[in-house]
Amino acid sequence: MEGEVAAVGESLSDARGDAGSVEAGGYRQELKRTLGSFQVFAISFAFISVAVGIFATFDEVLQTAGPVGIWLWVVAAVGQTLVALVVAQFAARIPLSGSSYQWASRLATPKIGWWFGWLTFCYLAIGVVAVDNALASQAFMPLAGITPDEGTARLITLVVLLIQTVLAVASTRLVSLINTVAVGLELALVVVVAIALVIAVVVTGDGAVGNLTSRGVVEHAPDYFTVGGSLMLAMIMGLATLVGFDSAANLAEEAKDPFRTVPRAIVGSVVAASVLGMLFLITLTIAIDDIPRISANGSPVAAIMRDRLGPVTEKTLLVAITIAFFGAGIVVMVACSRLVYAMSRDGRFPAHRLMRRVNPRTRTPIAATALVFALGIVLMLALPGAALLELVTASTILPAVTYGSTIVLYLAVRGRLSRRKGAFDLGRFELPVAVCALVWTLIALFVLVTPEEALVSVVIVAGLLLLGGLFFLAMLRFERQAMETKPGEVDAFTA
């Protein structure tokens, strides 16, 4: 009996502590805390979505670097894990919706924080469209036997966006349940398919371990080892996939015990995705029996499944991938809406009086979620195919810029950060980890912007920064006080 009373008392204390962090930030606890430790992990893992990332980029690796290019996944995995460790340090100390926007606003200045928010908003808003458009064209249409057509893919994308918006508005718990199912299915998919491929190769005697060191169709490419050349391009698979792990921090105000669950989810999701992704890539590569044919296929993962495990397995794979895509898309949408909500309640986002409203029944920011849907409609209807593709590619550069900026911020303010007993903490390793993470982000940015193919994407990022500058000037003109005032207790999150 005494143990039960103690447990209840501890639970109430934790709940008050969680709410206290929001109140110390100058806000009311409007969002409902419904997310447990696994649900928080599932949010970050679903955003990363290792099966989706590999499904969408494996063809690029085969065509640019050949099968041997999969080993660059290890490099990206180590680098992104270092970044995740630094991000987790912030998440353990300032558990507020808005992640890096909040961290920079409170530890640097609100103006600097605004730019963190703008970069993250651009990435997330584009990311929703990118994921859902890939769902339509690469998974659902082949599954349904629909002839490839850009117009049809865009229509399906809009339908998916609408469904996700309705679900995101209805309930965070419902989104969490859908996401948990999608993540569980994806985990099972990667493990089961990897084992099945190994068995199939052993039984048939086809496939080859030598594929793991083969350059494939680019064996004699003259620029293979040059800066911006074929091998470097293969790094983009890891850089495009192992991102978004900080999405759990965007939902920190809806997580139980966020000081512990959110940081662990951030780091755990990257580690889990890295290990499972490498396992999946190795088994896929060994299972290739005709490298030129598979490299020329627009969907090589599905082709390998069909060759080794039959058409029924291919269809099953496409069903699972479609669900994983859907789960990833809805997580990106929710994360983006929470960022809009976080900036709006500080008065630092266009139409903030509307965007900050939380529905008293659903406990979700309906207007902020609808904005993400509206932007998706604009991108789908206004941009031609080539422009949409370049915009999606540009979204790979944005998180690298944001992560690099976050690490610089951490190195500048780490001595002032408060320490909470029991929260995630790197201790004496924080400085070397942060320095190594910064070096890695500089390398990642170099890899992303160096190839000739990246020129248009770099121009798009510059355009988004220019657009952000216009919004920034408008906010300074009409909402100057909001852009200069920190809500809540000034020293709430510093030692």
Coordinates of C-alpha atoms in Angstrom, one line a residue:
M1 CA 0.0 0.0 0.0
E2 CA 2.8 2.4 0.9
G3 CA 4.6 1.6 -2.3
E4 CA 1.4 2.4 -4.3
V5 CA 1.0 5.7 -2.5
A6 CA 4.7 6.5 -3.1
A7 CA 4.3 5.7 -6.8
V8 CA 1.3 7.9 -7.1
G9 CA 3.1 10.7 -5.3
E10 CA 6.0 10.4 -7.7
S11 CA 3.8 10.4 -10.7
L12 CA 2.0 13.6 -9.5
S13 CA 5.4 15.2 -8.8
D14 CA 6.5 14.3 -12.3
A15 CA 3.3 15.7 -13.8
R16 CA 3.7 19.0 -11.9
G17 CA 7.4 19.2 -13.0
D18 CA 6.4 18.7 -16.7
A19 CA 3.8 21.4 -16.5
G20 CA 6.2 23.6 -14.6
S21 CA 8.6 23.6 -17.4
V22 CA 5.9 25.0 -19.7
E23 CA 4.8 27.6 -17.1
A24 CA 8.4 28.6 -16.6
G25 CA 8.5 29.3 -20.3
G26 CA 5.7 31.7 -19.9
Y27 CA 2.9 29.5 -21.3
R28 CA -0.1 27.6 -20.1
Q29 CA -0.2 23.8 -20.6
E30 CA -2.7 23.8 -23.5
L31 CA -1.6 20.7 -25.3
K32 CA -2.5 17.3 -23.7
R33 CA 0.3 15.1 -22.4
T34 CA -0.5 11.7 -23.9
L35 CA 2.8 10.4 -25.3
G36 CA 4.7 7.7 -23.5
S37 CA 8.3 6.8 -24.0
F38 CA 7.7 4.4 -27.0
Q39 CA 5.3 6.8 -28.6
V40 CA 7.9 9.6 -28.4
F41 CA 10.5 7.2 -29.9
A42 CA 8.1 6.2 -32.6
I43 CA 7.7 9.9 -33.6
S44 CA 11.4 10.4 -34.3
F45 CA 11.8 6.9 -35.8
A46 CA 8.8 7.5 -38.1
F47 CA 10.2 10.8 -39.3
I48 CA 13.5 9.1 -40.1
S49 CA 11.7 6.1 -41.7
V50 CA 14.7 4.1 -42.7
A51 CA 12.7 1.7 -45.0
V52 CA 11.1 4.7 -46.8
G53 CA 14.5 6.5 -47.1
I54 CA 16.2 3.4 -48.6
F55 CA 13.3 2.6 -50.8
A56 CA 13.4 6.2 -52.2
T57 CA 17.2 6.6 -52.7
F58 CA 18.7 3.1 -53.3
D59 CA 18.4 3.6 -57.0
E60 CA 20.5 6.8 -56.8
V61 CA 23.3 5.0 -55.0
L62 CA 23.4 2.2 -57.6
Q63 CA 23.5 4.7 -60.4
T64 CA 26.1 7.1 -59.0
A65 CA 28.5 5.0 -56.9
G66 CA 27.4 1.4 -57.5
P67 CA 26.6 -1.1 -54.7
V68 CA 29.8 -0.3 -52.8
G69 CA 28.3 3.1 -52.1
I70 CA 26.1 1.6 -49.3
W71 CA 29.1 1.8 -46.9
L72 CA 28.8 5.5 -46.8
W73 CA 25.7 4.9 -44.8
V74 CA 28.0 4.0 -41.8
V75 CA 29.8 7.4 -42.1
A76 CA 26.5 9.3 -42.2
A77 CA 25.1 7.2 -39.3
V78 CA 28.1 8.0 -37.0
G79 CA 28.0 11.7 -37.9
Q80 CA 24.2 12.0 -37.4
T81 CA 24.4 10.2 -34.1
L82 CA 26.9 12.8 -32.9
V83 CA 24.4 15.6 -34.0
A84 CA 21.6 13.8 -32.2
L85 CA 23.6 13.6 -29.0
V86 CA 24.0 17.4 -29.0
V87 CA 20.3 18.0 -29.9
A88 CA 19.4 15.7 -27.0
Q89 CA 21.4 17.9 -24.6
F90 CA 19.1 20.8 -25.5
A91 CA 15.9 18.7 -25.4
A92 CA 16.8 17.6 -21.9
R93 CA 16.9 21.2 -20.6
I94 CA 14.3 23.1 -22.5
P95 CA 11.4 20.7 -23.2
L96 CA 9.1 23.1 -25.1
S97 CA 7.3 22.8 -28.4
G98 CA 9.4 24.4 -31.2
S99 CA 12.7 22.7 -30.4
S100 CA 15.6 24.7 -31.9
Y101 CA 13.4 27.8 -32.2
Q102 CA 12.9 27.8 -28.4
W103 CA 16.5 26.9 -27.6
A104 CA 17.9 29.8 -29.7
S105 CA 15.2 32.3 -28.6
R106 CA 15.9 31.7 -24.9
L107 CA 19.7 31.2 -24.9
A108 CA 20.6 33.7 -27.7
T109 CA 18.0 36.2 -28.7
P110 CA 14.4 36.0 -30.0
K111 CA 15.6 37.4 -33.4
I112 CA 18.1 34.5 -33.8
G113 CA 15.5 32.1 -32.6
W114 CA 13.1 33.3 -35.3
W115 CA 15.6 32.3 -38.0
F116 CA 16.0 28.9 -36.4
G117 CA 12.2 28.6 -36.6
W118 CA 12.0 29.8 -40.2
L119 CA 14.6 27.3 -41.4
T120 CA 12.9 24.4 -39.6
F121 CA 9.4 25.5 -40.8
C122 CA 10.6 25.6 -44.5
Y123 CA 12.1 22.1 -44.1
L124 CA 9.1 20.6 -42.5
A125 CA 6.5 22.2 -44.8
I126 CA 8.4 21.0 -47.8
G127 CA 9.0 17.6 -46.2
V128 CA 5.3 16.9 -45.8
V129 CA 4.8 17.3 -49.5
A130 CA 7.9 15.4 -50.4
V131 CA 6.9 12.3 -48.3
D132 CA 3.3 12.2 -49.5
N133 CA 4.2 12.7 -53.1
A134 CA 6.7 9.9 -52.8
L135 CA 4.0 7.8 -51.2
A136 CA 1.7 8.4 -54.2
S137 CA 4.2 7.9 -57.0
Q138 CA 6.6 5.2 -55.6
A139 CA 4.4 3.1 -53.4
F140 CA 0.6 3.5 -53.8
M141 CA 0.4 3.8 -57.6
P142 CA 2.6 0.7 -58.2
L143 CA 0.7 -1.2 -55.5
A144 CA -2.7 -0.3 -57.1
G145 CA -1.4 -1.0 -60.7
I146 CA -1.9 2.7 -61.7
T147 CA 0.2 3.8 -64.7
P148 CA 2.9 6.3 -63.7
D149 CA 1.5 9.8 -64.3
E150 CA 2.5 13.0 -62.5
G151 CA -1.0 14.5 -62.5
T152 CA -2.4 11.4 -60.9
A153 CA 0.3 11.4 -58.3
R154 CA -0.4 15.0 -57.4
L155 CA -4.1 14.3 -57.0
I156 CA -3.4 11.3 -54.7
T157 CA -0.9 13.5 -52.8
L158 CA -3.6 16.0 -52.1
V159 CA -6.0 13.3 -50.9
V160 CA -3.4 11.9 -48.5
L161 CA -2.6 15.4 -47.2
L162 CA -6.3 16.0 -46.5
I163 CA -6.7 12.6 -44.6
Q164 CA -3.6 13.4 -42.6
T165 CA -4.9 16.9 -41.7
V166 CA -8.2 15.5 -40.5
L167 CA -6.4 12.9 -38.3
A168 CA -3.8 15.4 -37.0
V169 CA -6.6 17.8 -36.0
A170 CA -8.8 15.1 -34.4
S171 CA -6.4 13.8 -31.8
T172 CA -2.7 13.6 -31.0
R173 CA -3.4 10.2 -29.3
L174 CA -4.9 9.0 -32.6
V175 CA -1.9 10.2 -34.5
S176 CA 0.3 8.4 -32.0
L177 CA -1.6 5.1 -32.4
I178 CA -1.3 5.3 -36.2
N179 CA 2.3 6.1 -36.0
T180 CA 3.0 3.3 -33.5
V181 CA 1.4 0.8 -35.9
A182 CA 3.4 2.2 -38.8
V183 CA 6.7 2.0 -36.9
G184 CA 6.0 -1.5 -35.6
L185 CA 5.3 -2.6 -39.1
E186 CA 8.4 -0.9 -40.5
L187 CA 10.6 -2.5 -37.9
A188 CA 9.2 -5.9 -38.6
L189 CA 9.4 -5.3 -42.3
V190 CA 13.1 -4.5 -42.3
V191 CA 14.1 -7.4 -40.0
V192 CA 11.8 -10.0 -41.7
V193 CA 12.7 -9.0 -45.2
A194 CA 16.5 -9.0 -44.4
I195 CA 16.2 -12.5 -42.9
A196 CA 14.1 -13.7 -45.9
L197 CA 16.6 -12.4 -48.4
V198 CA 19.5 -14.1 -46.6
I199 CA 17.6 -17.4 -46.7
A200 CA 16.7 -17.0 -50.3
V201 CA 20.3 -16.3 -51.4
V202 CA 21.6 -19.3 -49.4
V203 CA 19.0 -21.6 -50.8
T204 CA 19.2 -20.6 -54.4
G205 CA 23.0 -19.9 -54.5
D206 CA 22.3 -16.7 -56.4
G207 CA 23.5 -13.3 -55.3
A208 CA 27.1 -12.5 -54.3
V209 CA 29.0 -11.1 -51.4
G210 CA 31.3 -9.5 -53.9
N211 CA 28.5 -7.0 -54.7
L212 CA 29.4 -5.3 -51.4
T213 CA 32.6 -4.0 -53.1
S214 CA 31.4 -3.6 -56.6
R215 CA 31.2 -0.2 -58.4
G216 CA 28.5 -1.7 -60.7
V217 CA 27.5 0.4 -63.7
V218 CA 29.9 3.2 -62.9
E219 CA 33.0 1.0 -62.7
H220 CA 34.9 3.2 -65.2
A221 CA 33.5 6.6 -64.3
P222 CA 36.4 9.1 -64.6
D223 CA 35.1 11.3 -61.9
Y224 CA 34.4 8.6 -59.4
F225 CA 36.7 9.8 -56.6
T226 CA 36.6 13.5 -57.5
V227 CA 35.0 16.2 -55.3
G228 CA 31.3 16.2 -56.2
G229 CA 31.8 12.9 -58.1
S230 CA 30.0 9.6 -58.1
L231 CA 31.1 8.3 -54.8
M232 CA 30.4 11.5 -52.9
L233 CA 26.8 11.6 -54.3
A234 CA 26.1 8.2 -52.6
M235 CA 26.4 10.0 -49.2
I236 CA 23.1 11.7 -49.9
M237 CA 21.2 8.5 -49.0
G238 CA 22.3 8.6 -45.4
L239 CA 22.0 12.4 -45.2
A240 CA 18.5 12.5 -46.6
T241 CA 17.3 9.6 -44.5
L242 CA 18.8 10.1 -41.0
V243 CA 17.2 13.4 -40.3
G244 CA 14.2 14.6 -38.5
F245 CA 15.1 12.9 -35.2
D246 CA 14.5 16.2 -33.4
S247 CA 10.8 15.9 -34.3
A248 CA 10.2 14.4 -30.8
A249 CA 11.4 17.7 -29.4
N250 CA 8.7 19.6 -31.3
L251 CA 6.1 17.5 -29.4
A252 CA 7.8 17.9 -26.0
E253 CA 4.8 19.5 -24.4
E254 CA 2.7 16.5 -25.3
A255 CA 5.2 14.0 -23.9
K256 CA 5.2 12.5 -20.4
D257 CA 8.5 13.1 -18.5
P258 CA 10.0 15.0 -21.5
F259 CA 13.3 15.6 -19.7
R260 CA 14.1 11.9 -20.1
T261 CA 11.8 10.5 -22.8
V262 CA 12.5 13.1 -25.5
P263 CA 16.3 13.0 -25.4
R264 CA 16.3 9.2 -25.3
A265 CA 13.9 9.1 -28.3
I266 CA 16.1 11.4 -30.3
V267 CA 19.3 9.4 -29.8
G268 CA 17.6 6.0 -29.8
S269 CA 15.8 6.6 -33.1
V270 CA 19.0 7.5 -34.9
V271 CA 20.9 4.5 -33.5
A272 CA 18.1 2.1 -34.3
A273 CA 17.6 3.4 -37.8
S274 CA 21.3 3.3 -38.5
V275 CA 21.7 -0.3 -37.4
L276 CA 18.5 -1.5 -39.1
G277 CA 19.3 0.5 -42.3
M278 CA 22.8 -1.0 -42.6
L279 CA 21.4 -4.5 -42.1
F280 CA 18.8 -3.9 -44.8
L281 CA 21.3 -2.4 -47.2
I282 CA 23.8 -5.3 -46.9
T283 CA 21.1 -8.0 -47.5
L284 CA 19.6 -6.1 -50.4
T285 CA 23.0 -5.6 -52.0
I286 CA 24.1 -9.3 -51.6
A287 CA 20.7 -10.4 -53.1
I288 CA 21.3 -8.5 -56.4
D289 CA 21.8 -11.1 -59.2
D290 CA 22.1 -8.7 -62.1
I291 CA 23.6 -5.3 -61.1
P292 CA 23.0 -3.5 -64.5
R293 CA 19.4 -4.5 -64.7
I294 CA 18.6 -3.7 -61.0
S295 CA 20.5 -0.4 -61.3
A296 CA 18.3 0.6 -64.3
N297 CA 15.1 -0.2 -62.4
G298 CA 13.3 2.9 -61.0
S299 CA 12.4 0.9 -57.9
P300 CA 15.3 -1.5 -57.3
V301 CA 14.2 -2.5 -53.8
A302 CA 10.9 -3.7 -55.0
A303 CA 12.6 -5.4 -58.0
I304 CA 15.0 -7.3 -55.7
M305 CA 12.0 -8.4 -53.5
R306 CA 10.2 -9.6 -56.6
D307 CA 13.2 -11.5 -58.0
R308 CA 14.0 -13.2 -54.7
L309 CA 10.7 -13.6 -52.9
G310 CA 8.1 -13.4 -55.6
P311 CA 5.3 -11.0 -56.6
V312 CA 3.2 -11.6 -53.5
T313 CA 6.1 -10.5 -51.3
E314 CA 6.6 -7.4 -53.5
K315 CA 2.9 -6.4 -53.0
T316 CA 3.2 -7.0 -49.3
L317 CA 6.3 -4.8 -49.2
L318 CA 4.5 -2.1 -51.1
V319 CA 1.6 -2.2 -48.6
A320 CA 4.0 -1.9 -45.7
I321 CA 6.0 0.9 -47.4
T322 CA 2.8 2.8 -48.1
I323 CA 1.8 2.6 -44.5
A324 CA 5.3 3.7 -43.4
F325 CA 5.2 6.6 -45.8
F326 CA 1.8 7.6 -44.4
G327 CA 3.1 7.5 -40.8
A328 CA 6.2 9.5 -41.7
G329 CA 4.0 12.1 -43.5
I330 CA 1.6 12.6 -40.6
V331 CA 4.5 13.0 -38.1
V332 CA 6.1 15.7 -40.3
M333 CA 2.8 17.5 -40.5
V334 CA 2.2 17.4 -36.8
A335 CA 5.8 18.5 -36.1
C336 CA 5.4 21.4 -38.5
S337 CA 2.1 22.5 -37.0
R338 CA 3.6 22.5 -33.4
L339 CA 6.4 24.7 -34.6
V340 CA 3.9 27.1 -36.1
Y341 CA 1.9 27.0 -32.9
A342 CA 5.1 27.6 -30.8
M343 CA 6.2 30.7 -32.8
S344 CA 2.6 32.0 -33.0
R345 CA 2.0 32.0 -29.2
D346 CA 5.1 34.2 -29.0
G347 CA 3.6 36.6 -31.6
R348 CA 6.4 35.7 -34.1
F349 CA 4.6 34.2 -37.0
P350 CA 2.3 35.7 -39.6
A351 CA -1.4 35.6 -38.5
H352 CA -0.2 34.5 -35.1
R353 CA -3.5 35.3 -33.3
L354 CA -5.1 32.6 -35.4
M355 CA -2.3 30.1 -35.6
R356 CA -1.8 30.0 -31.8
R357 CA -5.4 28.8 -31.1
V358 CA -5.8 25.4 -29.6
N359 CA -9.2 23.7 -29.9
P360 CA -10.5 23.1 -26.3
R361 CA -12.1 19.8 -27.3
T362 CA -9.3 18.1 -29.4
R363 CA -6.5 20.0 -27.7
T364 CA -4.8 20.5 -31.1
P365 CA -3.8 23.7 -33.0
I366 CA -6.3 23.4 -35.9
A367 CA -5.4 26.6 -37.8
A368 CA -1.6 25.7 -37.7
T369 CA -2.3 22.3 -39.0
A370 CA -4.6 23.6 -41.7
L371 CA -1.8 26.0 -42.8
V372 CA 0.5 23.0 -43.5
F373 CA -2.2 21.5 -45.6
A374 CA -2.8 24.8 -47.5
L375 CA 0.9 25.1 -48.3
G376 CA 0.8 21.5 -49.6
I377 CA -2.0 22.4 -51.9
V378 CA 0.0 25.5 -53.2
L379 CA 3.1 23.4 -53.9
M380 CA 1.2 20.7 -55.6
L381 CA -0.9 23.0 -57.9
A382 CA 1.6 25.8 -58.5
L383 CA 5.0 24.1 -59.1
P384 CA 5.8 22.2 -62.3
G385 CA 7.4 18.7 -61.9
A386 CA 11.0 19.8 -62.3
A387 CA 10.6 22.7 -59.8
L388 CA 8.9 20.4 -57.3
L389 CA 11.8 17.9 -57.6
E390 CA 14.4 20.6 -57.1
L391 CA 12.5 22.0 -54.1
V392 CA 12.4 18.5 -52.5
T393 CA 16.2 18.2 -53.1
A394 CA 16.7 21.6 -51.5
S395 CA 15.0 20.3 -48.3
T396 CA 18.0 18.0 -47.7
I397 CA 20.2 21.1 -47.3
L398 CA 18.0 22.9 -44.8
P399 CA 18.3 20.4 -41.9
A400 CA 22.1 20.3 -42.3
V401 CA 22.1 24.1 -41.9
T402 CA 19.8 24.0 -38.9
Y403 CA 21.8 21.2 -37.2
G404 CA 25.0 23.0 -37.8
S405 CA 23.6 26.2 -36.3
T406 CA 22.2 24.3 -33.3
I407 CA 25.6 22.9 -32.5
V408 CA 27.3 26.3 -32.8
L409 CA 24.6 27.6 -30.4
Y410 CA 25.3 24.8 -28.0
L411 CA 29.0 25.4 -28.0
A412 CA 28.3 29.1 -27.2
V413 CA 25.9 28.6 -24.3
R414 CA 26.6 25.1 -22.9
G415 CA 28.2 26.7 -19.8
R416 CA 25.0 28.5 -18.9
L417 CA 22.6 25.6 -19.3
S418 CA 20.8 24.3 -16.3
R419 CA 21.2 20.7 -15.2
R420 CA 18.2 18.7 -14.0
K421 CA 18.8 15.6 -11.9
G422 CA 18.0 12.4 -13.8
A423 CA 17.8 14.1 -17.2
F424 CA 19.9 13.1 -20.2
D425 CA 23.4 14.4 -19.9
L426 CA 26.7 13.7 -21.7
G427 CA 28.8 14.9 -18.8
R428 CA 32.5 15.3 -19.5
F429 CA 31.9 14.0 -23.1
E430 CA 29.7 16.9 -24.1
L431 CA 32.5 19.2 -25.5
P432 CA 34.3 16.6 -27.7
V433 CA 31.0 15.2 -29.0
A434 CA 29.8 18.7 -29.9
V435 CA 33.1 19.6 -31.6
C436 CA 33.0 16.4 -33.6
A437 CA 29.4 17.0 -34.5
L438 CA 30.2 20.5 -35.8
V439 CA 33.0 19.1 -38.0
W440 CA 30.6 16.5 -39.3
T441 CA 27.9 19.0 -40.2
L442 CA 30.4 21.1 -42.2
I443 CA 31.5 18.0 -44.1
A444 CA 27.8 17.1 -44.7
L445 CA 27.1 20.6 -46.1
F446 CA 30.1 20.4 -48.3
V447 CA 28.9 17.0 -49.7
L448 CA 25.4 18.5 -50.3
V449 CA 26.3 21.7 -52.0
T450 CA 29.4 20.7 -54.0
P451 CA 28.0 18.6 -56.9
E452 CA 26.9 20.5 -60.0
E453 CA 23.4 19.0 -59.6
A454 CA 23.1 20.9 -56.3
L455 CA 23.3 24.4 -57.8
V456 CA 19.5 24.8 -58.3
S457 CA 18.8 23.5 -54.8
V458 CA 21.3 26.0 -53.3
V459 CA 19.6 28.8 -55.2
I460 CA 16.2 27.6 -53.8
V461 CA 17.6 27.6 -50.3
A462 CA 18.9 31.1 -50.9
G463 CA 15.5 32.1 -52.1
L464 CA 13.8 30.7 -49.0
L465 CA 16.3 32.7 -46.9
L466 CA 15.4 35.8 -48.8
L467 CA 11.7 35.2 -48.3
G468 CA 12.4 34.7 -44.6
G469 CA 14.3 38.0 -44.6
L470 CA 11.2 39.8 -45.9
F471 CA 9.0 38.2 -43.2
F472 CA 11.6 39.0 -40.6
L473 CA 11.6 42.7 -41.6
A474 CA 7.8 42.7 -41.5
M475 CA 7.8 41.2 -38.0
L476 CA 10.3 43.9 -36.9
R477 CA 8.1 46.6 -38.4
F478 CA 4.7 45.4 -37.0
E479 CA 5.6 43.1 -34.1
R480 CA 8.8 44.5 -32.7
Q481 CA 8.0 44.0 -29.1
A482 CA 7.3 40.3 -29.7
M483 CA 10.6 40.0 -31.5
E484 CA 12.5 41.5 -28.6
T485 CA 10.8 40.0 -25.6
K486 CA 11.4 36.6 -24.0
P487 CA 8.2 35.2 -22.4
G488 CA 8.3 33.5 -19.0
E489 CA 11.2 33.5 -16.4
V490 CA 14.3 34.9 -18.0
D491 CA 16.7 32.5 -16.2
A492 CA 14.3 29.5 -16.2
F493 CA 16.5 27.3 -18.2
T494 CA 20.0 28.6 -17.3
A495 CA 22.2 27.8 -14.4

